[in-house]
PDB file of C-alpha atoms in Angstrom:
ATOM      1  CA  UNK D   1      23.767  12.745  -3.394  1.00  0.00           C
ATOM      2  CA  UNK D   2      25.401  16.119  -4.155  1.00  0.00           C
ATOM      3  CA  UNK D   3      21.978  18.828  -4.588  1.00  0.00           C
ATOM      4  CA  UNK D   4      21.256  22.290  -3.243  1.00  0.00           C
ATOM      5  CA  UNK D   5      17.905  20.852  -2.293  1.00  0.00           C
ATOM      6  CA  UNK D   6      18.260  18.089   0.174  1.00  0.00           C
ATOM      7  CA  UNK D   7      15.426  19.239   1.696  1.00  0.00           C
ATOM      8  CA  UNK D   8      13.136  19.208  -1.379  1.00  0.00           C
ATOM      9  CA  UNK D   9      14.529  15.743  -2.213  1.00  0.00           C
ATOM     10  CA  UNK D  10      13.715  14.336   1.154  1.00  0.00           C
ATOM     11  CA  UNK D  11      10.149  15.609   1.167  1.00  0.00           C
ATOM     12  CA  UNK D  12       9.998  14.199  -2.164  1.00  0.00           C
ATOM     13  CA  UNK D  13      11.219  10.406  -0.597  1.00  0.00           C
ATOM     14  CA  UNK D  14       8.156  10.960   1.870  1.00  0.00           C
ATOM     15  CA  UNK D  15       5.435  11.719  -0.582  1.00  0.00           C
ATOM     16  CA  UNK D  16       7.092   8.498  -2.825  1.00  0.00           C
ATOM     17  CA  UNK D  17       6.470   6.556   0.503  1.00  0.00           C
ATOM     18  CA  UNK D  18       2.744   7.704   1.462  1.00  0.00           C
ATOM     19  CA  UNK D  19       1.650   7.553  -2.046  1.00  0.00           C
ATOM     20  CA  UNK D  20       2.779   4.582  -2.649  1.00  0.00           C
ATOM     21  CA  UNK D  21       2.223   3.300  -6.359  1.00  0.00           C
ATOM     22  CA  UNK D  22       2.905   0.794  -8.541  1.00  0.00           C
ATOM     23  CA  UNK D  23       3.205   0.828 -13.080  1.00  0.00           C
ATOM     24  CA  UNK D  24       4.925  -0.688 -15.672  1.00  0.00           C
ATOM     25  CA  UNK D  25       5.463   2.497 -17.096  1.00  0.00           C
ATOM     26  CA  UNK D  26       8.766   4.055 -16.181  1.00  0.00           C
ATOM     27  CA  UNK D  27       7.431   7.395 -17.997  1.00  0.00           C
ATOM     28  CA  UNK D  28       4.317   7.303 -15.312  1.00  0.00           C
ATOM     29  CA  UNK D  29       6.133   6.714 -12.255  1.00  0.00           C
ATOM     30  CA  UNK D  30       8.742   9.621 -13.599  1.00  0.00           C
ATOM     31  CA  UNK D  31       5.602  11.859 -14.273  1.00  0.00           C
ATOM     32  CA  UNK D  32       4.777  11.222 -10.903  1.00  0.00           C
ATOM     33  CA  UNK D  33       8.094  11.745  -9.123  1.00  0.00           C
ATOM     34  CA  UNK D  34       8.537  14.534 -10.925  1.00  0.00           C
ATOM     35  CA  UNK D  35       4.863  15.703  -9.037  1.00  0.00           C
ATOM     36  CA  UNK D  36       6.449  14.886  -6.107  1.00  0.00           C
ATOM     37  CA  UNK D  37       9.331  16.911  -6.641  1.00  0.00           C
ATOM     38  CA  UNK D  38       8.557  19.667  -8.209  1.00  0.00           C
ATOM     39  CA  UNK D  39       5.200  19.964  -5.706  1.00  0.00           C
ATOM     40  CA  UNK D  40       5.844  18.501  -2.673  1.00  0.00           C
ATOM     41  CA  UNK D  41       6.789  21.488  -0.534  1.00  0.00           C
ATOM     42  CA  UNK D  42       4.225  23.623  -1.497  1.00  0.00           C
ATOM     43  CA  UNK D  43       0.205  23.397  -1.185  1.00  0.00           C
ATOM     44  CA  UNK D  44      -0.808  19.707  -0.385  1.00  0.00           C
ATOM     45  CA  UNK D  45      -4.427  20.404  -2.197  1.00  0.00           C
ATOM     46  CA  UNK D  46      -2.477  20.633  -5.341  1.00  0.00           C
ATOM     47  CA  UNK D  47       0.270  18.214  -4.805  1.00  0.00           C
ATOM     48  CA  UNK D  48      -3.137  15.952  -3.733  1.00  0.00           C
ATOM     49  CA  UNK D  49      -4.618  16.926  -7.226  1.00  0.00           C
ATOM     50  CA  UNK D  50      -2.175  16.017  -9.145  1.00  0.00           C
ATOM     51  CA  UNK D  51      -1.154  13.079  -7.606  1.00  0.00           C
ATOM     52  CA  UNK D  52      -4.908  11.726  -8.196  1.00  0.00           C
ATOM     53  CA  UNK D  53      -5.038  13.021 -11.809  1.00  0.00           C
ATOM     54  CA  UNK D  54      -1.330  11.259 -13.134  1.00  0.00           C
ATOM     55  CA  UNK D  55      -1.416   8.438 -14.862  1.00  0.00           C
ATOM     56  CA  UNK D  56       0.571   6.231 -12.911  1.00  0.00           C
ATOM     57  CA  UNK D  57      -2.111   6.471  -9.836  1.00  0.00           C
ATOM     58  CA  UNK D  58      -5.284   6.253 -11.887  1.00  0.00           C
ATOM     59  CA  UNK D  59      -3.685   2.995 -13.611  1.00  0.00           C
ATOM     60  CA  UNK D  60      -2.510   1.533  -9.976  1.00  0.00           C
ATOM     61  CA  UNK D  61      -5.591   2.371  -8.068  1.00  0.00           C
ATOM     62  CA  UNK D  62      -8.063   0.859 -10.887  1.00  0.00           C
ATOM     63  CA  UNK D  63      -9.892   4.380 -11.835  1.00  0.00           C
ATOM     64  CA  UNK D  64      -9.843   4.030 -15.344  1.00  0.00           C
ATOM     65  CA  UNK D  65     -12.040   1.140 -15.253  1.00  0.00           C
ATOM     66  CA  UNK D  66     -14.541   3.675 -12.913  1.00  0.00           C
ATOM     67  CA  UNK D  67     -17.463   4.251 -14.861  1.00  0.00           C
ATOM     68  CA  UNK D  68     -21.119   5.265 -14.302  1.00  0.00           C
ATOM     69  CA  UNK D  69     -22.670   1.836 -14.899  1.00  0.00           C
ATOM     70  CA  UNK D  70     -20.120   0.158 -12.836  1.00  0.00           C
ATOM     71  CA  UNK D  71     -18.308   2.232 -10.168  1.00  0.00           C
ATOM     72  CA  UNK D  72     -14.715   1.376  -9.121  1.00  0.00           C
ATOM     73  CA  UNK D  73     -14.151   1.995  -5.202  1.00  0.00           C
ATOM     74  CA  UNK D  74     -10.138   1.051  -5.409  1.00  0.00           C
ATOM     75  CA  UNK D  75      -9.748   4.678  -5.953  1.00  0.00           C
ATOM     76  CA  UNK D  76     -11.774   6.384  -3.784  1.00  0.00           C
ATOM     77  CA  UNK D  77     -11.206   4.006  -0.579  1.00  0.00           C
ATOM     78  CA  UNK D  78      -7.351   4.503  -1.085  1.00  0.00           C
ATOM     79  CA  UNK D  79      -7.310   8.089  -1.746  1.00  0.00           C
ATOM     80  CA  UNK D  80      -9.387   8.105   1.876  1.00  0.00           C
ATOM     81  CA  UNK D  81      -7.704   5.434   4.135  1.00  0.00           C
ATOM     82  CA  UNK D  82      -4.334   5.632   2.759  1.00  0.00           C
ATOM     83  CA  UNK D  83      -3.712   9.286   1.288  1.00  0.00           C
ATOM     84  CA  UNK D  84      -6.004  11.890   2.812  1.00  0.00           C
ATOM     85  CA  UNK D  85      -8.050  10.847   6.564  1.00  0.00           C
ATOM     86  CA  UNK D  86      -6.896   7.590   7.496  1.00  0.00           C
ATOM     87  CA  UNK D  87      -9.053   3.984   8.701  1.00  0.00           C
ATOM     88  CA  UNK D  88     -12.242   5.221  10.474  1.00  0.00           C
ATOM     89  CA  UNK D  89     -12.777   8.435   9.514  1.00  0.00           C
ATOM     90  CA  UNK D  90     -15.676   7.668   6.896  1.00  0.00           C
ATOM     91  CA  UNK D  91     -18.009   4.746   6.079  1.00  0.00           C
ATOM     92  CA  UNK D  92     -18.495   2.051   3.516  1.00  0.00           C
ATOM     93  CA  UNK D  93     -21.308   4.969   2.001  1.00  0.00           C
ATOM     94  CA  UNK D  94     -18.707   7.354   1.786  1.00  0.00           C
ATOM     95  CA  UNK D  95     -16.359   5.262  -0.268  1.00  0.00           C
ATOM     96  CA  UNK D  96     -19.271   4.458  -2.591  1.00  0.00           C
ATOM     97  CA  UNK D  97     -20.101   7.501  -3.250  1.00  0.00           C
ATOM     98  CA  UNK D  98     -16.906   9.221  -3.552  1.00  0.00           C
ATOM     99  CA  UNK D  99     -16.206   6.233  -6.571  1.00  0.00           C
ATOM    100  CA  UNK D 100     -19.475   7.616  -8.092  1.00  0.00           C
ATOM    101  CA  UNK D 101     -17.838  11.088  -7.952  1.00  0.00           C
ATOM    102  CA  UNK D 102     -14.408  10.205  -9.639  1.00  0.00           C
ATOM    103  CA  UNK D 103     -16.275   8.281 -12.773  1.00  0.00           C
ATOM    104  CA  UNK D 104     -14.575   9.805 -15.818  1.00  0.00           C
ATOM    105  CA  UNK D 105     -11.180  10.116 -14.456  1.00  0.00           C
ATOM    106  CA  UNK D 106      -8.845   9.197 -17.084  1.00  0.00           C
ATOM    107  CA  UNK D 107      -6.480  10.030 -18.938  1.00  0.00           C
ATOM    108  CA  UNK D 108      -4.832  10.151 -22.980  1.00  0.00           C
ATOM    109  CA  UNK D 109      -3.045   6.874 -23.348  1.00  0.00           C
ATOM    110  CA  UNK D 110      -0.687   8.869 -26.630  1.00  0.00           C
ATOM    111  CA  UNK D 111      -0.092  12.061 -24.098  1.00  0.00           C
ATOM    112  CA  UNK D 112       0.013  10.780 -20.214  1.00  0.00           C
ATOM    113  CA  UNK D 113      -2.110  14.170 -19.856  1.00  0.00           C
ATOM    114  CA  UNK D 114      -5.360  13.350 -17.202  1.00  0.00           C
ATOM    115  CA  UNK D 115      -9.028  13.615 -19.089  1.00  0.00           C
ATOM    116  CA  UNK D 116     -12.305  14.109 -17.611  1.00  0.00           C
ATOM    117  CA  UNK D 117     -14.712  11.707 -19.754  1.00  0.00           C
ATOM    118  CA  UNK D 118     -17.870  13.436 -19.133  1.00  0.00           C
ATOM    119  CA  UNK D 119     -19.851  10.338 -21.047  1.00  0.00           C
ATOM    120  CA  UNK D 120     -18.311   8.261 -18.187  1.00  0.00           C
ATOM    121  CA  UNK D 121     -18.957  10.307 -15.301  1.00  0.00           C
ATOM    122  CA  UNK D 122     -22.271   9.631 -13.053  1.00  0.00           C
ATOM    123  CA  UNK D 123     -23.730  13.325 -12.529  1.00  0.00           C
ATOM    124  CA  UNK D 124     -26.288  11.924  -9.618  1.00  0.00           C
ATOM    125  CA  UNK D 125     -26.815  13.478  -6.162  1.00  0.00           C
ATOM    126  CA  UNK D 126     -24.543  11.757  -3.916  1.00  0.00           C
ATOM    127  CA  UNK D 127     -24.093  12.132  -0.166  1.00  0.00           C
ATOM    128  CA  UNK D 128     -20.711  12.617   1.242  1.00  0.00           C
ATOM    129  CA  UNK D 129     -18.948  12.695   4.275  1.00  0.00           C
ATOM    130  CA  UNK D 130     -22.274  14.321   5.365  1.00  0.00           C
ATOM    131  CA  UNK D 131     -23.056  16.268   2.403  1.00  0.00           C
ATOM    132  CA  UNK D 132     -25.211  16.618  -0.253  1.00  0.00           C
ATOM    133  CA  UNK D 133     -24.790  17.196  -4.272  1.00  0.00           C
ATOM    134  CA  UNK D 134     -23.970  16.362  -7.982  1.00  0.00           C
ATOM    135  CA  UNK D 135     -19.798  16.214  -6.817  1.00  0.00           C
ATOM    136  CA  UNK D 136     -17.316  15.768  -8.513  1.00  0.00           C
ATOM    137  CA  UNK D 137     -13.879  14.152  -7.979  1.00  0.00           C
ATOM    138  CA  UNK D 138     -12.370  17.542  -7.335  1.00  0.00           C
ATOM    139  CA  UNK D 139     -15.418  18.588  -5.024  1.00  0.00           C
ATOM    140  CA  UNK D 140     -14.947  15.243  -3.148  1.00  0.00           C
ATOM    141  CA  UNK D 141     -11.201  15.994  -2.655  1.00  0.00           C
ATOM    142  CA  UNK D 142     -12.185  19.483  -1.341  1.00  0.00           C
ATOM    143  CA  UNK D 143     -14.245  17.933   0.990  1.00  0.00           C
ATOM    144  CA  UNK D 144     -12.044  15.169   2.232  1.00  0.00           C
ATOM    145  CA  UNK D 145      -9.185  18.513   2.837  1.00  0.00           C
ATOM    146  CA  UNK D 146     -11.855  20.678   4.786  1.00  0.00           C
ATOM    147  CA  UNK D 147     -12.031  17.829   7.529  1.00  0.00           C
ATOM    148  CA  UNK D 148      -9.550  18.516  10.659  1.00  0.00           C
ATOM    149  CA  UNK D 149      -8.866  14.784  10.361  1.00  0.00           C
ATOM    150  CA  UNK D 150      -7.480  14.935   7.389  1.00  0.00           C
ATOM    151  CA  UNK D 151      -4.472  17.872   8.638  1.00  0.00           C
ATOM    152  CA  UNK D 152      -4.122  15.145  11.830  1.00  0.00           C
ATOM    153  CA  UNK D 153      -3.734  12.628   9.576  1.00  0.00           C
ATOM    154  CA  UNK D 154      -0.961  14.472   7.446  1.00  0.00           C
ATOM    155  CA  UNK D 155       0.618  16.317  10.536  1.00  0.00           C
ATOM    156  CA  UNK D 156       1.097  13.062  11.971  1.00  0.00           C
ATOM    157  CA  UNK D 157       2.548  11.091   8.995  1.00  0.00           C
ATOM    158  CA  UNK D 158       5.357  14.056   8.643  1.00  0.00           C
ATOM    159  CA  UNK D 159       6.289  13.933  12.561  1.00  0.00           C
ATOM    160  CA  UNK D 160       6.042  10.057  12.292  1.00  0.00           C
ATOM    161  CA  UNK D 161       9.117  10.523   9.207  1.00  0.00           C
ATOM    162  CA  UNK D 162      10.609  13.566  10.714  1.00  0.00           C
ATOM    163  CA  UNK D 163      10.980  13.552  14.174  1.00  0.00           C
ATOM    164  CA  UNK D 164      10.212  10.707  16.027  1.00  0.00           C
ATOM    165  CA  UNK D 165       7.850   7.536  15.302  1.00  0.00           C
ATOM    166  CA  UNK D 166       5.845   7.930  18.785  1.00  0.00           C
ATOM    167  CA  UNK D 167       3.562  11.585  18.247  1.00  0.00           C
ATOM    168  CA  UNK D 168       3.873  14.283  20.906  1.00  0.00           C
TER     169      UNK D 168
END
């Protein structure tokens, strides 16, 4: 109610609102408030980052049961559709193969802090949203933030909450 910042606070309402997430944990949903906060006026590659990485996300979206022998696509579909590009901008291949890229995303039960289990992680060639290689979950977020789509998408969501519900 009373802050310096209602502008940071407001911003950080939004980004509880379009990634929208759901733990038992109230230290994980803090953890990622506190992301929200302390990162949601700056970059949106790294507020994207470490959004994906937190516990509370990788819990709610199902990635730490993504592994090598049996991909998880809760993830990857989400972070696309809901988070990043929006219904229609990629195909049932793409969400595949972006869940191939994000096997090994976990994190230290004791610390909260995100791990990369390499053992876990499938290192195959994977095509992508048109391209071609041994990505990773960071490369595949890279990707999904070089598409023009994906700043519509965004742009869109913030005049949607800021200005008016019908885009000009």
């Amino acid at each position: 109610i009373d802050t310096q910042s209602q502008f940071a606070e407001k911003m950080t309402l939004f980004w509880h609102g379009h990634f929208a997430c759901r733990d038992r944990s109230s230290f994980h949903l803090q953890q990622l408030n506190n992301i929200h906060r302390s990162l949601g006026l700056g970059n949106f590659r790294d507020l994207l980052m470490a959004v994906s990485k937190s516990p509370a996300m990788l819990i709610f979206l199902n990635n730490q049961q993504n592994k090598k022998q049996h991909p998880n696509e809760n993830f990857a579909r989400e972070l696309m559709e809901l988070f990043t590009m929006g219904r229609g901008n990629y195909t049932e291949q793409d969400v595949k193969e972006a869940a191939r890229a994000f096997t090994g995303w976990s994190f230290n039960f004791q610390t909260s802090e995100f791990v990369f289990k390499k053992s876990q992680h499938d290192t195959g060639i994977k095509t992508f949203l048109g391209q071609k290689g041994n990505f990773t979950g960071d490369e595949i977020i890279s990707i999904i933030l070089e598409k023009k789509v994906t700043a519509q998408f965004i742009s869109q969501k913030l005049y949607k909450y800021f200005v008016n519900y019908t885009p000009n």
